[in-house]
Amino acid sequence: MKNTFVNRKYIIMAIIILVSLVLLTRLFFIQVIDKSYRFSAENNVLRAVTQYPARGLIYDRNGKLMVYNQAAYDLMVIPAQTTSLDTASFCELLNITRDYFRERIKSARQYSRRAPSIFLRQISAETYARFQEKMFLYPGFYVQPRTLRKYSKPVGAHLLGYVSEVDEAVIKNDPYYKMGDYIGKSGIEEAYEKELRGKKGVKIFLVDVHSRIKGSYANGRFDTAAIQGTDIITGIDLELQEYGERLMQNKTGSIVAIEPSTGEVLALVSAPAYNPELLVGRIRSENYAKLQSDTTLPLFNRALMASYPPGSTFKPINGLIALQENVIVPSTTFGCNNGYLFVGCHSHSSPLSLKYGISNSCNAYFCQVFRRILENSQYSSVADAFNKWREYLTEFGFGTKLGTDFVNDLPGFIPTSGYYDKYYGQNRWKALTIISLAIGQGEIGTTPLQMANMTAAIANRGYYYSPHVVKSIGSTGAPAERFTVKHVINIDSLNFEQIIEGMAEAVNGGAGSTARSAAIKDIIVCGKTGTAQNPHGKDHSVFVAFAPKDDPKIAIAVYVENAGFGATYAAPVASLMIEKYLKGTVTNKYQEQRILELKLEAR
Amino acid sequence: MKRNVNIWTDIDKISILIYLLMIFAGWFNIYAAVYDEEHTRIFDISQRYGKQFIWIVAAIVIAILVMIIDSRFYYFFAYPIYGGTLLMLILVLFLGTEINGAKSWFEIGSLNLQPSEFSKVATALALSFYLGSRKRDLTSLTTFLIATGIIMFPALLIAAQPDLGTTVVFLSLFLVMFREGMSPYVFTTGVLLILLFFLSLLVNNTILSVSLILIATMVTWLMTRKTRLAVTGLGIIVAAGIVIYLINYFLIKEMSLNFIILVAVLVSGIAYGIYFFYRKAAGLIIIYLFLAGSLIFVNLVGFSMNTLLKPHQKERVEILLGFKSDPQGTGYNVNQSMISIGSGGFSGKGYLQGTQTKFKFVPAQSTDFIFCTIGEEWGFLGSLVVIGLYLGLLLRLIFLAERQRSDFSRIYGYGVVAVLFIHIVINIGMTIGLVPVIGIPLPFLSYGGSSLWGFTILLFIFLRLDASRTEYLI
Ligand SMILES: [Zn+2]
């Protein structure tokens, strides 16, 4: 048998021997010649320490700092590196109980023996300093610097949201988050989490058996730097926000103020409020539980989530729809004899035209208007006319989400014709059946934010921008495309002028005008009072307004719960807010004092 | 003709000894890699070392079974085994369980089987049968293409899983074809292409091109010992390069430096062609063709990496090949693994005393990175012993292969050598940063039933063939 090429076995053997020698040479170089790997000769180890980026700062519209960061220190433990230690002095040093010590070590061991776990959260700077001196006694323990939120003023808790540790569900869904990381919850912190959080980095340190850091490993060749979070500039006026919260102290309700020309939220108050510092750091979970069980619902953001019947503040909308549908003209007058059918009214001069119908807030006038809208012969049925009416409301942003950058605003409720068909039967209902809608009562629910937005749309004479709290991300970045989209309402601006005349008259007119308590010297405020029916107790006082009349800078909605008629409390609050924003100071000290001293129990 | 032999006395004792040393060394090192003060019983089957002990016992049973089967079985059933394996490889693509992003595993009850481990054996058998059953001439193109097909068919099916590591292992069988007469140029070209591929990704392409030209000049000088010839050859390229550079500078303005060098080499080819034609210098033509081919290849790789692939795809390729480190990815592993091995020093930290491997800095410590534990705890001496044992086994197997009386057995023997060799080189090479991180196990040492059984079957079929080499003339 021929066995050709037999000499090639030498080539193959040569290759194998040569490659083996290459491997051995390399190993000899790494293991014997190169001393840089030799750190472990003294049993040193490497420790990968996560570099947490500072969270982005939050500013108000004038560049005033609202939220910043403070240093905090988490005491970490790597169970496998710990040695037996003097538990008593260790616990004393950290001011913890032996039970806590045993409990934490046990759960850290269960999580992982090699990976770090948090042993003690957010130790104080003093404890940190004391511990650092003794750290060499406690191998396996080290301090991980973190940052916590800090607030320049104890306001805006609902707006800003808070930061807490990620839970299991988040860790599962997003690989960025690891155990012990922080994440924004509710408010701006949640809505802009991706921008605010930045990017984590890692540093690898050489650590000796005494837990002492001997230096950066390989001159930081394997480290990645943390990238700081992006700052956020809000449209909030911090002073106005603070003032609003002061005015609403000891009351239940909300204030929403919007800049009509941009849709930027100037202030958003929900009362009762809470100090945002309560939800920072170690005290967070305890305080959160307290706030959650508080019967006055301080965690509940009324401005976005409470749905009230709008009451008489809804009358301008019905007036606008009637004008646009040509069922009335500004000079159309209706008589009022203390009401219309079963809808009562207060006493005032009669008959009234549209302007005075608004300024006197005549129920009879708007019942007639609403009948004309629904009984319009242009439509084949009341249901069709109703659908058209509802279409206008949707254009104003009622019954739908406004496309804001809040994470939990609610759409409110505007019934559909189908809703009444189901309730009364098809064609079994007419204008009179649902006449309470004429004066903003009945099956209708709107949020304070929606009412402020409606007011902004009126101030703009027919359009609005989706309300949003963030003005820019970083110093230049626009928050989102959608906030530059103009939502135009299909109602002529001339019709808006007619309604605005009525709203100006309500505040600045003579006898019979319902909102004179909102008047400000030198500024023409346009407003409308309202009373939201409260089945549980005293009615809620509501007021919407914008100012100045010809160049609106602020549109506002104020709700004071259980305060009765709109002019009594909501209108003065709105007036004070407007003056504060436009003038910087408040001249009507009497009114201010009256509001500050007012205490109303919730519900 | 049949002679009676006793396979138990004729089996090669040296190979068996090394095999046993290896599998038990593997077991002890897996224990060290997974070692935890809370689970110290080495037979604890909830731990990997406990399981590995079961795999080892099973592997010995398998080895005995392989020895009991008549050696003719492996010869006559080479193709059916190969066909069956191909079927398994196709089935696993549809029915397999996905582990770590690759559909490589069959889950049968609590047992996970990886058909690709056994396909190495089947392919080595099929290749041996094809080349050895009748005298084939590997210099013929048809034979070469069919043999290549036998290797590449399963390799591509495995690439589809996708399991890059095991696919690369199949390429080692070209070493067998080289032994059996495949043109050395095919072999050299292949090795060169792989080398160039990595170099073109690692090194600046302009520097690489210039280095290739200088190497070609050196080789020319070494082959001819004519300084004037080598210098003139280089001079022609440099001159052509300057001319093309100037043309590009003033007229075209589009060509990159790499491309100018490539064109310069191609253009100077005309001058060489004339010279070679008159002097009948065949050896020099080959040098030139290698140079031109290499430069074209380097430019192609550069072009496809930079132009055809989108940045994120390029990054993925680079990470896959281990050139680029992502914090949690392969680059990190290599750093950590080199730290572990390097920290072992000359004599190691001692058994169970390793710190780096224990802190889970290196993932897959008991499987693909088992060598880290050896390097850290046993130091350079341990590395030396392990590589020495491997080298001894490989050389012993070559010796055994060459003493076979049948072509089939010899070729299969080289198949075993090639497969073991590439596993050892890639696995150890990647832990010390010489080879990109390709996840393949270290024969006999890494944790895992499938790989241990695969290597056991691979080796013992050959030991069975060797034990009965005088029994039949197949
Ligand atoms: Zn009236």
PDB file of C-alpha atoms in Angstrom, chain A residues 193-392:
ATOM      1  CA  GLU A 193     -36.827  59.727  33.240  1.00  0.00           C
ATOM      2  CA  LYS A 194     -34.799  58.897  30.126  1.00  0.00           C
ATOM      3  CA  GLU A 195     -33.418  62.440  29.886  1.00  0.00           C
ATOM      4  CA  LEU A 196     -32.899  62.993  33.607  1.00  0.00           C
ATOM      5  CA  ARG A 197     -31.218  59.705  34.501  1.00  0.00           C
ATOM      6  CA  GLY A 198     -28.062  60.035  32.373  1.00  0.00           C
ATOM      7  CA  LYS A 199     -25.931  56.921  31.914  1.00  0.00           C
ATOM      8  CA  LYS A 200     -24.246  54.770  34.510  1.00  0.00           C
ATOM      9  CA  GLY A 201     -20.531  54.032  34.311  1.00  0.00           C
ATOM     10  CA  VAL A 202     -18.217  51.564  35.991  1.00  0.00           C
ATOM     11  CA  LYS A 203     -14.815  51.917  37.688  1.00  0.00           C
ATOM     12  CA  ILE A 204     -12.618  48.963  38.458  1.00  0.00           C
ATOM     13  CA  PHE A 205     -10.522  49.275  41.606  1.00  0.00           C
ATOM     14  CA  LEU A 206      -7.834  47.173  43.133  1.00  0.00           C
ATOM     15  CA  VAL A 207      -8.797  46.353  46.664  1.00  0.00           C
ATOM     16  CA  ASP A 208      -6.680  44.669  49.314  1.00  0.00           C
ATOM     17  CA  VAL A 209      -7.860  42.169  51.899  1.00  0.00           C
ATOM     18  CA  HIS A 210      -8.592  45.011  54.295  1.00  0.00           C
ATOM     19  CA  SER A 211     -11.139  46.424  51.881  1.00  0.00           C
ATOM     20  CA  ARG A 212      -8.818  49.333  51.130  1.00  0.00           C
ATOM     21  CA  ILE A 213      -8.823  50.672  47.639  1.00  0.00           C
ATOM     22  CA  LYS A 214      -5.272  50.458  46.346  1.00  0.00           C
ATOM     23  CA  GLY A 215      -5.958  52.402  43.188  1.00  0.00           C
ATOM     24  CA  SER A 216      -7.539  52.280  39.821  1.00  0.00           C
ATOM     25  CA  TYR A 217      -6.951  49.059  37.949  1.00  0.00           C
ATOM     26  CA  ALA A 218      -4.815  49.370  34.781  1.00  0.00           C
ATOM     27  CA  ASN A 219      -4.988  53.167  34.947  1.00  0.00           C
ATOM     28  CA  GLY A 220      -8.700  53.073  34.292  1.00  0.00           C
ATOM     29  CA  ARG A 221      -8.339  51.392  30.927  1.00  0.00           C
ATOM     30  CA  PHE A 222     -11.460  49.306  31.534  1.00  0.00           C
ATOM     31  CA  ASP A 223     -13.506  52.035  33.201  1.00  0.00           C
ATOM     32  CA  THR A 224     -16.427  53.790  31.624  1.00  0.00           C
ATOM     33  CA  ALA A 225     -17.418  57.237  32.773  1.00  0.00           C
ATOM     34  CA  ALA A 226     -20.886  58.013  34.016  1.00  0.00           C
ATOM     35  CA  ILE A 227     -22.727  60.545  31.881  1.00  0.00           C
ATOM     36  CA  GLN A 228     -24.645  63.146  33.829  1.00  0.00           C
ATOM     37  CA  GLY A 229     -28.389  63.446  33.277  1.00  0.00           C
ATOM     38  CA  THR A 230     -29.759  66.228  31.129  1.00  0.00           C
ATOM     39  CA  ASP A 231     -31.147  69.287  32.889  1.00  0.00           C
ATOM     40  CA  ILE A 232     -34.754  70.210  32.305  1.00  0.00           C
ATOM     41  CA  ILE A 233     -36.182  73.706  32.107  1.00  0.00           C
ATOM     42  CA  THR A 234     -39.842  73.851  32.932  1.00  0.00           C
ATOM     43  CA  GLY A 235     -42.406  76.474  32.076  1.00  0.00           C
ATOM     44  CA  ILE A 236     -43.270  76.726  35.777  1.00  0.00           C
ATOM     45  CA  ASP A 237     -42.958  80.106  37.508  1.00  0.00           C
ATOM     46  CA  LEU A 238     -41.558  78.956  40.847  1.00  0.00           C
ATOM     47  CA  GLU A 239     -42.711  82.066  42.701  1.00  0.00           C
ATOM     48  CA  LEU A 240     -46.217  81.756  41.317  1.00  0.00           C
ATOM     49  CA  GLN A 241     -46.262  78.049  42.163  1.00  0.00           C
ATOM     50  CA  GLU A 242     -45.172  78.791  45.718  1.00  0.00           C
ATOM     51  CA  TYR A 243     -47.731  81.571  46.041  1.00  0.00           C
ATOM     52  CA  GLY A 244     -50.493  79.319  44.711  1.00  0.00           C
ATOM     53  CA  GLU A 245     -49.646  76.619  47.223  1.00  0.00           C
ATOM     54  CA  ARG A 246     -49.662  79.198  50.011  1.00  0.00           C
ATOM     55  CA  LEU A 247     -53.085  80.465  48.971  1.00  0.00           C
ATOM     56  CA  MET A 248     -54.456  76.929  48.892  1.00  0.00           C
ATOM     57  CA  GLN A 249     -53.145  76.008  52.312  1.00  0.00           C
ATOM     58  CA  ASN A 250     -55.797  74.518  54.566  1.00  0.00           C
ATOM     59  CA  LYS A 251     -58.145  74.130  51.618  1.00  0.00           C
ATOM     60  CA  THR A 252     -58.947  71.389  49.173  1.00  0.00           C
ATOM     61  CA  GLY A 253     -58.832  72.081  45.456  1.00  0.00           C
ATOM     62  CA  SER A 254     -56.513  73.034  42.668  1.00  0.00           C
ATOM     63  CA  ILE A 255     -55.091  75.790  40.521  1.00  0.00           C
ATOM     64  CA  VAL A 256     -53.879  75.436  36.961  1.00  0.00           C
ATOM     65  CA  ALA A 257     -52.301  78.418  35.205  1.00  0.00           C
ATOM     66  CA  ILE A 258     -51.262  78.282  31.561  1.00  0.00           C
ATOM     67  CA  GLU A 259     -49.499  80.717  29.251  1.00  0.00           C
ATOM     68  CA  PRO A 260     -52.032  80.827  26.381  1.00  0.00           C
ATOM     69  CA  SER A 261     -49.549  81.713  23.635  1.00  0.00           C
ATOM     70  CA  THR A 262     -47.431  78.570  24.251  1.00  0.00           C
ATOM     71  CA  GLY A 263     -49.458  76.113  26.306  1.00  0.00           C
ATOM     72  CA  GLU A 264     -46.737  76.157  28.973  1.00  0.00           C
ATOM     73  CA  VAL A 265     -48.018  75.409  32.441  1.00  0.00           C
ATOM     74  CA  LEU A 266     -47.093  78.310  34.754  1.00  0.00           C
ATOM     75  CA  ALA A 267     -48.313  76.756  37.959  1.00  0.00           C
ATOM     76  CA  LEU A 268     -50.115  73.612  38.943  1.00  0.00           C
ATOM     77  CA  VAL A 269     -51.347  73.345  42.487  1.00  0.00           C
ATOM     78  CA  SER A 270     -53.238  70.487  44.051  1.00  0.00           C
ATOM     79  CA  ALA A 271     -54.287  70.951  47.643  1.00  0.00           C
ATOM     80  CA  PRO A 272     -53.693  69.486  50.093  1.00  0.00           C
ATOM     81  CA  ALA A 273     -50.097  69.236  48.945  1.00  0.00           C
ATOM     82  CA  TYR A 274     -47.080  67.724  50.679  1.00  0.00           C
ATOM     83  CA  ASN A 275     -43.451  68.646  51.047  1.00  0.00           C
ATOM     84  CA  PRO A 276     -41.501  66.854  48.284  1.00  0.00           C
ATOM     85  CA  GLU A 277     -38.608  66.323  50.745  1.00  0.00           C
ATOM     86  CA  LEU A 278     -40.822  63.780  52.503  1.00  0.00           C
ATOM     87  CA  LEU A 279     -40.339  61.337  49.638  1.00  0.00           C
ATOM     88  CA  VAL A 280     -36.546  61.499  49.517  1.00  0.00           C
ATOM     89  CA  GLY A 281     -34.185  58.843  50.768  1.00  0.00           C
ATOM     90  CA  ARG A 282     -34.563  56.530  53.706  1.00  0.00           C
ATOM     91  CA  ILE A 283     -37.683  58.242  55.050  1.00  0.00           C
ATOM     92  CA  ARG A 284     -39.490  57.840  51.740  1.00  0.00           C
ATOM     93  CA  SER A 285     -41.288  54.536  52.214  1.00  0.00           C
ATOM     94  CA  GLU A 286     -42.487  55.383  55.679  1.00  0.00           C
ATOM     95  CA  ASN A 287     -43.758  58.806  54.652  1.00  0.00           C
ATOM     96  CA  TYR A 288     -45.282  57.423  51.503  1.00  0.00           C
ATOM     97  CA  ALA A 289     -47.352  54.985  53.524  1.00  0.00           C
ATOM     98  CA  LYS A 290     -48.465  57.839  55.783  1.00  0.00           C
ATOM     99  CA  LEU A 291     -49.458  60.057  52.870  1.00  0.00           C
ATOM    100  CA  GLN A 292     -51.249  57.166  51.230  1.00  0.00           C
ATOM    101  CA  SER A 293     -53.415  56.497  54.256  1.00  0.00           C
ATOM    102  CA  ASP A 294     -54.176  60.194  54.801  1.00  0.00           C
ATOM    103  CA  THR A 295     -57.927  60.690  54.257  1.00  0.00           C
ATOM    104  CA  THR A 296     -57.412  64.114  52.674  1.00  0.00           C
ATOM    105  CA  LEU A 297     -55.604  62.348  49.812  1.00  0.00           C
ATOM    106  CA  PRO A 298     -52.475  64.516  49.549  1.00  0.00           C
ATOM    107  CA  LEU A 299     -50.970  62.179  46.942  1.00  0.00           C
ATOM    108  CA  PHE A 300     -53.967  62.618  44.667  1.00  0.00           C
ATOM    109  CA  ASN A 301     -53.278  65.198  41.970  1.00  0.00           C
ATOM    110  CA  ARG A 302     -56.636  66.948  41.747  1.00  0.00           C
ATOM    111  CA  ALA A 303     -55.522  69.293  38.989  1.00  0.00           C
ATOM    112  CA  LEU A 304     -55.119  66.383  36.603  1.00  0.00           C
ATOM    113  CA  MET A 305     -57.244  63.599  37.974  1.00  0.00           C
ATOM    114  CA  ALA A 306     -60.264  65.069  39.727  1.00  0.00           C
ATOM    115  CA  SER A 307     -63.276  65.263  37.473  1.00  0.00           C
ATOM    116  CA  TYR A 308     -65.919  67.837  38.428  1.00  0.00           C
ATOM    117  CA  PRO A 309     -69.015  69.095  36.632  1.00  0.00           C
ATOM    118  CA  PRO A 310     -67.775  72.477  35.313  1.00  0.00           C
ATOM    119  CA  GLY A 311     -70.875  74.396  36.375  1.00  0.00           C
ATOM    120  CA  SER A 312     -71.420  77.891  35.062  1.00  0.00           C
ATOM    121  CA  THR A 313     -67.824  78.171  33.832  1.00  0.00           C
ATOM    122  CA  PHE A 314     -69.165  76.075  30.965  1.00  0.00           C
ATOM    123  CA  LYS A 315     -71.599  78.785  29.803  1.00  0.00           C
ATOM    124  CA  PRO A 316     -69.107  80.592  27.533  1.00  0.00           C
ATOM    125  CA  ILE A 317     -68.661  77.343  25.567  1.00  0.00           C
ATOM    126  CA  ASN A 318     -72.388  76.913  24.988  1.00  0.00           C
ATOM    127  CA  GLY A 319     -72.574  80.578  23.968  1.00  0.00           C
ATOM    128  CA  LEU A 320     -69.735  80.078  21.484  1.00  0.00           C
ATOM    129  CA  ILE A 321     -71.346  76.982  19.945  1.00  0.00           C
ATOM    130  CA  ALA A 322     -74.693  78.753  19.607  1.00  0.00           C
ATOM    131  CA  LEU A 323     -73.050  81.725  17.894  1.00  0.00           C
ATOM    132  CA  GLN A 324     -71.121  79.487  15.513  1.00  0.00           C
ATOM    133  CA  GLU A 325     -74.219  77.428  14.732  1.00  0.00           C
ATOM    134  CA  ASN A 326     -76.106  80.700  14.048  1.00  0.00           C
ATOM    135  CA  VAL A 327     -78.904  79.866  16.491  1.00  0.00           C
ATOM    136  CA  ILE A 328     -78.350  83.139  18.360  1.00  0.00           C
ATOM    137  CA  VAL A 329     -76.703  86.495  17.650  1.00  0.00           C
ATOM    138  CA  PRO A 330     -75.028  88.676  20.301  1.00  0.00           C
ATOM    139  CA  SER A 331     -78.157  90.804  20.596  1.00  0.00           C
ATOM    140  CA  THR A 332     -80.490  87.856  21.146  1.00  0.00           C
ATOM    141  CA  THR A 333     -82.272  88.448  24.444  1.00  0.00           C
ATOM    142  CA  PHE A 334     -84.056  86.038  26.755  1.00  0.00           C
ATOM    143  CA  GLY A 335     -86.177  86.828  29.761  1.00  0.00           C
ATOM    144  CA  CYS A 336     -85.590  85.319  33.175  1.00  0.00           C
ATOM    145  CA  ASN A 337     -88.065  85.040  35.992  1.00  0.00           C
ATOM    146  CA  ASN A 338     -85.859  83.497  38.662  1.00  0.00           C
ATOM    147  CA  GLY A 339     -85.152  80.606  36.361  1.00  0.00           C
ATOM    148  CA  TYR A 340     -86.317  78.521  33.473  1.00  0.00           C
ATOM    149  CA  LEU A 341     -88.748  75.704  34.051  1.00  0.00           C
ATOM    150  CA  PHE A 342     -87.202  73.612  36.793  1.00  0.00           C
ATOM    151  CA  VAL A 343     -83.741  75.291  36.578  1.00  0.00           C
ATOM    152  CA  GLY A 344     -83.622  78.098  39.093  1.00  0.00           C
ATOM    153  CA  CYS A 345     -81.811  81.446  38.797  1.00  0.00           C
ATOM    154  CA  HIS A 346     -80.931  84.302  41.066  1.00  0.00           C
ATOM    155  CA  SER A 347     -82.640  87.661  40.698  1.00  0.00           C
ATOM    156  CA  HIS A 348     -81.231  90.103  38.207  1.00  0.00           C
ATOM    157  CA  SER A 349     -82.502  92.526  35.590  1.00  0.00           C
ATOM    158  CA  SER A 350     -84.365  90.922  32.695  1.00  0.00           C
ATOM    159  CA  PRO A 351     -84.367  90.405  29.754  1.00  0.00           C
ATOM    160  CA  LEU A 352     -80.632  90.129  28.977  1.00  0.00           C
ATOM    161  CA  SER A 353     -78.495  89.972  25.827  1.00  0.00           C
ATOM    162  CA  LEU A 354     -75.594  87.490  25.459  1.00  0.00           C
ATOM    163  CA  LYS A 355     -72.973  89.784  27.053  1.00  0.00           C
ATOM    164  CA  TYR A 356     -75.050  90.327  30.174  1.00  0.00           C
ATOM    165  CA  GLY A 357     -76.291  86.762  30.153  1.00  0.00           C
ATOM    166  CA  ILE A 358     -72.689  85.803  30.737  1.00  0.00           C
ATOM    167  CA  SER A 359     -71.826  88.566  33.171  1.00  0.00           C
ATOM    168  CA  ASN A 360     -74.953  87.850  35.224  1.00  0.00           C
ATOM    169  CA  SER A 361     -74.504  84.099  34.705  1.00  0.00           C
ATOM    170  CA  CYS A 362     -78.202  83.748  33.926  1.00  0.00           C
ATOM    171  CA  ASN A 363     -79.282  80.102  33.948  1.00  0.00           C
ATOM    172  CA  ALA A 364     -82.453  80.808  31.980  1.00  0.00           C
ATOM    173  CA  TYR A 365     -80.482  82.475  29.209  1.00  0.00           C
ATOM    174  CA  PHE A 366     -78.249  79.443  28.678  1.00  0.00           C
ATOM    175  CA  CYS A 367     -81.079  76.949  28.954  1.00  0.00           C
ATOM    176  CA  GLN A 368     -82.702  78.748  26.022  1.00  0.00           C
ATOM    177  CA  VAL A 369     -79.355  78.809  24.190  1.00  0.00           C
ATOM    178  CA  PHE A 370     -78.843  75.083  24.738  1.00  0.00           C
ATOM    179  CA  ARG A 371     -82.378  74.312  23.532  1.00  0.00           C
ATOM    180  CA  ARG A 372     -81.695  76.271  20.361  1.00  0.00           C
ATOM    181  CA  ILE A 373     -78.460  74.315  19.804  1.00  0.00           C
ATOM    182  CA  LEU A 374     -80.178  70.962  20.146  1.00  0.00           C
ATOM    183  CA  GLU A 375     -83.411  71.897  18.422  1.00  0.00           C
ATOM    184  CA  ASN A 376     -81.585  73.331  15.421  1.00  0.00           C
ATOM    185  CA  SER A 377     -83.673  72.509  12.322  1.00  0.00           C
ATOM    186  CA  GLN A 378     -80.440  72.075  10.363  1.00  0.00           C
ATOM    187  CA  TYR A 379     -80.083  68.669  11.992  1.00  0.00           C
ATOM    188  CA  SER A 380     -82.474  65.819  11.427  1.00  0.00           C
ATOM    189  CA  SER A 381     -82.667  64.934  15.093  1.00  0.00           C
ATOM    190  CA  VAL A 382     -81.737  66.109  18.567  1.00  0.00           C
ATOM    191  CA  ALA A 383     -79.150  63.337  18.650  1.00  0.00           C
ATOM    192  CA  ASP A 384     -77.473  64.695  15.512  1.00  0.00           C
ATOM    193  CA  ALA A 385     -77.397  68.204  16.923  1.00  0.00           C
ATOM    194  CA  PHE A 386     -76.068  66.783  20.176  1.00  0.00           C
ATOM    195  CA  ASN A 387     -73.287  64.999  18.303  1.00  0.00           C
ATOM    196  CA  LYS A 388     -72.303  68.272  16.662  1.00  0.00           C
ATOM    197  CA  TRP A 389     -72.274  69.979  20.077  1.00  0.00           C
ATOM    198  CA  ARG A 390     -70.085  67.205  21.419  1.00  0.00           C
ATOM    199  CA  GLU A 391     -67.734  67.583  18.453  1.00  0.00           C
ATOM    200  CA  TYR A 392     -67.068  71.211  19.469  1.00  0.00           C
TER     201      TYR A 392
END
